[in-house]
XYZ file of C-alpha atoms in Angstrom:
344
model
C 102.701 80.138 78.150
C 100.487 83.041 76.890
C 101.426 86.089 75.835
C 99.453 88.333 78.051
C 98.063 85.753 81.289
C 101.293 84.735 82.722
C 100.944 81.377 84.517
C 102.639 82.335 87.571
C 102.837 84.994 90.131
C 104.445 86.452 92.514
C 102.785 87.563 96.277
C 103.490 89.324 99.629
C 102.196 88.100 103.192
C 102.448 91.512 104.342
C 102.895 90.907 107.693
C 102.426 94.127 109.663
C 100.096 95.151 106.547
C 97.548 99.038 107.256
C 97.137 101.088 105.237
C 99.714 103.659 104.531
C 99.156 107.123 104.997
C 102.073 108.529 103.091
C 99.361 107.320 99.952
C 97.022 108.529 100.772
C 96.783 112.416 99.597
C 96.490 111.207 95.349
C 94.962 108.199 95.591
C 90.990 108.679 95.901
C 90.397 104.659 95.719
C 92.084 104.521 99.747
C 90.371 104.404 102.884
C 91.178 104.800 106.918
C 91.058 101.771 108.971
C 88.073 101.099 111.697
C 88.243 103.296 114.519
C 89.812 102.056 117.712
C 90.792 98.841 115.404
C 94.234 97.888 116.388
C 96.321 97.190 114.247
C 97.496 93.075 115.231
C 94.495 92.851 115.027
C 94.179 94.955 111.641
C 97.008 92.799 109.879
C 95.128 89.507 110.868
C 92.379 90.255 109.336
C 94.953 91.667 106.114
C 96.634 88.002 106.192
C 94.120 86.069 106.622
C 93.295 88.127 102.923
C 95.955 87.217 101.050
C 96.537 83.659 101.761
C 93.041 82.626 101.078
C 94.207 84.842 97.625
C 97.073 82.185 97.067
C 94.650 79.250 97.745
C 92.679 80.435 95.162
C 95.145 81.076 92.610
C 96.022 77.800 93.581
C 92.623 75.975 93.506
C 92.706 76.872 89.848
C 96.413 75.886 88.236
C 98.450 79.389 88.757
C 101.635 78.545 90.181
C 102.394 80.869 93.274
C 105.574 82.083 95.031
C 105.027 83.398 98.094
C 107.536 85.649 100.128
C 106.523 87.227 104.216
C 108.060 90.404 104.866
C 107.884 91.075 108.132
C 109.019 94.654 107.598
C 106.545 97.449 110.095
C 108.604 100.032 107.631
C 106.447 98.560 104.557
C 102.903 98.746 105.088
C 101.979 99.215 101.133
C 104.586 96.261 100.589
C 101.074 93.920 99.436
C 101.939 95.816 95.627
C 104.637 93.776 94.597
C 103.511 95.026 90.860
C 104.425 98.357 91.862
C 108.129 97.947 92.210
C 108.805 94.420 89.757
C 107.792 93.731 85.896
C 107.874 90.580 84.308
C 108.529 90.194 79.810
C 108.577 87.082 77.572
C 111.878 86.730 76.525
C 114.212 87.070 80.227
C 113.621 90.985 80.960
C 112.893 92.119 84.042
C 111.972 95.783 85.289
C 112.570 97.217 88.514
C 110.720 101.068 88.769
C 111.151 104.362 90.520
C 108.418 104.494 93.513
C 106.814 107.789 94.357
C 106.280 106.847 97.746
C 109.349 107.055 99.791
C 109.081 104.909 102.367
C 107.713 101.770 99.093
C 110.934 102.438 97.741
C 112.433 99.157 99.940
C 109.762 97.203 98.349
C 112.115 96.181 96.448
C 114.142 92.650 97.034
C 116.668 91.092 96.200
C 115.359 87.165 97.027
C 112.381 88.023 94.532
C 114.818 89.236 92.089
C 117.300 85.863 93.052
C 114.174 82.913 92.968
C 113.338 84.581 88.980
C 116.722 84.310 88.605
C 117.396 80.919 90.046
C 113.809 79.190 88.795
C 112.935 81.023 85.420
C 114.349 81.994 82.613
C 116.680 84.814 82.922
C 118.586 87.241 80.360
C 118.549 91.433 81.601
C 116.692 93.213 84.453
C 116.665 96.356 83.824
C 116.581 98.540 87.149
C 114.502 102.534 86.364
C 115.147 103.467 90.808
C 118.149 105.197 89.988
C 115.244 107.590 88.131
C 114.810 108.595 91.759
C 116.531 111.418 92.838
C 114.902 112.625 89.936
C 111.801 113.187 90.700
C 111.129 111.461 88.985
C 108.217 107.782 88.367
C 106.626 105.330 86.933
C 104.961 102.455 89.157
C 105.231 99.740 87.216
C 101.660 97.463 85.959
C 99.944 99.731 88.611
C 101.255 102.788 86.384
C 100.909 100.996 82.956
C 98.651 98.296 82.128
C 100.481 96.445 79.190
C 98.623 94.793 76.431
C 101.543 91.672 76.046
C 99.932 91.108 72.485
C 99.104 94.126 71.002
C 103.320 95.658 72.695
C 100.906 98.944 73.954
C 101.560 99.936 77.249
C 98.052 101.999 78.592
C 99.161 104.433 80.891
C 96.615 107.578 82.941
C 99.945 109.702 83.744
C 100.319 111.370 86.926
C 103.043 112.512 89.697
C 103.809 108.149 89.946
C 103.270 108.018 85.601
C 105.705 110.414 84.781
C 106.219 109.702 80.787
C 109.442 110.056 79.785
C 110.454 106.987 81.993
C 107.467 105.455 80.167
C 108.602 106.607 77.121
C 112.303 104.976 77.652
C 110.066 101.588 78.920
C 108.708 101.564 76.124
C 112.066 101.592 73.910
C 113.946 99.370 76.297
C 110.648 96.491 76.424
C 109.308 97.640 72.752
C 105.962 97.877 73.351
C 103.936 101.855 72.143
C 103.488 104.079 74.832
C 99.349 104.870 74.469
C 99.408 108.192 77.432
C 95.827 109.782 78.131
C 94.254 111.829 80.725
C 91.860 109.984 83.110
C 89.897 112.067 85.953
C 87.034 111.024 88.161
C 83.618 112.807 88.004
C 85.082 115.077 90.916
C 88.485 116.344 88.570
C 91.047 113.589 90.533
C 93.037 112.606 87.876
C 93.047 108.801 88.527
C 96.359 107.492 90.435
C 96.792 104.486 88.726
C 96.044 103.479 85.327
C 95.758 99.394 86.889
C 92.240 100.956 88.313
C 90.856 101.578 85.379
C 91.735 99.467 83.134
C 91.809 95.563 82.664
C 93.808 94.205 79.555
C 92.177 90.442 79.398
C 93.743 87.735 75.910
C 89.751 88.217 74.661
C 88.247 90.751 77.142
C 89.603 94.374 78.985
C 88.177 96.228 81.560
C 87.734 99.585 81.021
C 86.464 103.101 82.138
C 86.889 105.063 79.212
C 84.154 107.516 80.633
C 87.555 108.706 82.190
C 89.027 109.933 79.464
C 87.704 113.485 79.442
C 88.854 114.073 75.706
C 86.645 112.854 73.185
C 89.671 112.247 70.431
C 91.871 110.050 72.420
C 89.083 108.554 74.367
C 88.371 106.917 70.915
C 91.932 106.315 69.655
C 92.418 103.854 73.051
C 89.153 101.783 72.779
C 89.991 101.548 68.309
C 94.140 100.190 69.374
C 91.720 98.195 72.105
C 89.902 96.042 69.491
C 92.404 95.731 66.543
C 94.312 92.630 67.456
C 89.755 91.696 67.700
C 88.998 92.287 71.518
C 86.092 92.765 73.305
C 85.655 96.001 75.891
C 83.254 95.915 77.952
C 83.084 99.181 79.606
C 82.550 99.899 83.319
C 80.977 102.616 84.876
C 83.191 105.333 87.733
C 81.190 103.672 90.246
C 81.928 100.796 89.988
C 85.399 101.509 89.081
C 84.894 102.603 93.205
C 84.481 99.158 93.868
C 87.723 97.983 92.379
C 86.397 96.345 88.561
C 89.166 97.357 86.409
C 91.366 96.434 89.302
C 91.465 92.598 87.565
C 94.017 90.409 85.982
C 94.001 87.965 83.386
C 96.273 84.996 84.457
C 95.992 80.827 82.740
C 96.651 77.971 85.030
C 95.859 74.214 84.812
C 92.946 72.114 85.034
C 93.405 69.103 86.736
C 93.949 66.504 83.851
C 96.511 69.512 82.964
C 94.758 72.154 79.630
C 94.798 75.660 80.048
C 92.060 77.166 82.751
C 92.004 81.094 82.154
C 90.604 83.776 84.816
C 90.305 85.830 85.756
C 90.930 87.487 89.699
C 89.164 89.858 91.180
C 87.641 91.178 93.910
C 84.098 89.223 95.346
C 83.649 93.196 95.825
C 84.314 93.969 92.243
C 82.390 91.085 90.717
C 79.237 92.462 92.659
C 79.946 95.661 91.188
C 79.872 93.849 87.665
C 76.808 93.599 85.686
C 74.744 90.219 84.540
C 75.827 91.761 81.122
C 79.479 91.933 82.101
C 79.580 88.945 83.730
C 78.773 86.639 80.983
C 80.956 88.759 79.130
C 83.848 88.278 80.820
C 82.936 84.213 81.145
C 83.005 84.066 77.169
C 87.105 83.747 77.738
C 87.741 83.156 81.299
C 86.393 81.825 84.849
C 86.050 84.719 87.369
C 87.804 83.671 90.560
C 86.488 86.124 93.106
C 88.747 86.591 96.812
C 86.708 89.596 99.997
C 89.798 91.402 100.518
C 88.185 94.707 102.141
C 90.687 95.137 104.936
C 93.268 95.485 101.702
C 90.856 97.169 99.891
C 91.344 99.964 102.362
C 94.827 101.129 101.241
C 93.317 101.801 97.608
C 94.734 98.753 96.243
C 92.979 94.628 94.952
C 93.479 91.200 93.551
C 95.668 93.320 90.603
C 97.751 95.555 93.054
C 97.953 91.920 94.402
C 99.981 90.128 92.118
C 103.313 90.191 89.529
C 102.871 88.414 87.647
C 105.676 86.299 86.276
C 105.811 86.351 81.863
C 108.705 84.276 81.834
C 109.565 80.403 80.764
C 109.634 78.405 83.932
C 113.160 76.460 84.302
C 112.487 72.776 83.965
C 112.627 70.822 87.772
C 116.075 69.777 88.508
C 117.995 70.800 85.326
C 121.113 70.622 85.979
C 124.090 73.759 82.971
C 125.619 70.850 81.130
C 128.706 72.118 80.819
C 132.320 70.819 78.747
C 135.674 69.102 79.777
C 137.219 72.538 80.229
C 134.358 74.612 82.789
C 134.146 71.633 84.667
C 138.066 71.342 85.735
C 137.485 75.780 86.323
C 136.197 75.049 90.232
C 136.518 75.123 93.695
C 138.799 71.921 93.845
C 140.599 71.785 91.047
C 141.393 75.294 89.878
C 143.765 74.148 86.646
C 142.740 73.819 83.001
C 143.350 71.935 80.630
C 146.507 73.071 79.401
C 148.425 73.062 83.285
C 147.864 76.747 83.964
C 145.981 77.788 87.516
C 143.136 80.241 87.498
C 142.429 80.153 91.845
C 143.128 82.800 93.720
C 146.905 82.471 95.114
C 147.328 82.265 98.652
C 148.959 84.459 100.503
């Protein structure tokens, strides 16, 4: 399995999708739904886009886990990467969310699936920090370099550096925080709209880091392992060119197949030179998702990558004779002790 590019992903099929009014204040990429368009029509279009992304990823050999969500109180549940991240070695993180109506997007069934199908050792839940008013919205707030162990983070209400430090200590990353603003001085709400870090290539809007010294430090850190940095402009960021993610699929004969997943709108904003540079290391998989992009996020936001070891199909734990003897049918140890729950 690639350290940077996961071979499996989680998608949420949000059946009641709509742009979230609670996140519009600090999300400069969010748009209102077309005037007069019924909510059910908008939701139907969004579902078709979600299904198209799932199909496109399966087509290139990525394992896709889809969870349905019928809850109308979770308009942004299509973006699971904000509440969940997974990491090599069997580690999972759950995050504190800024918008109050996003905090119940966290799902026990998703975590149970991960524990049953993948090797999970530890789940660290930071959501208890919400009452303290500090937030870190997962791989929206952070863009993680899993190879060099760096967490690139644009400071915002959704990316508190105190939680960032705790995450980096717990998971073994180097925090690299910086200010990032648009041409009007508005802070970037999520790092993953301005940056995508792949194995051999990174898309990064370095021009949106106003501190020149910090900008060069970020550039140097990105290239220390020989990675090529493709600088994207603010105009391209507004077309979601930075909101992409590298995945590891499979060819029909089982070989590795690296892909860069992004929206069709994002791909159209790239120059031919930028596309050629990306395709030197991975092929681009682009899906048209204009309805979902109304919510201020794109393909990267829709994908929670699974960086965990997959359990072999049908694998059952090997039990010792002593352990096998302790079960509900015969709760007696080999030395004759009863270990079941007393009745009466």
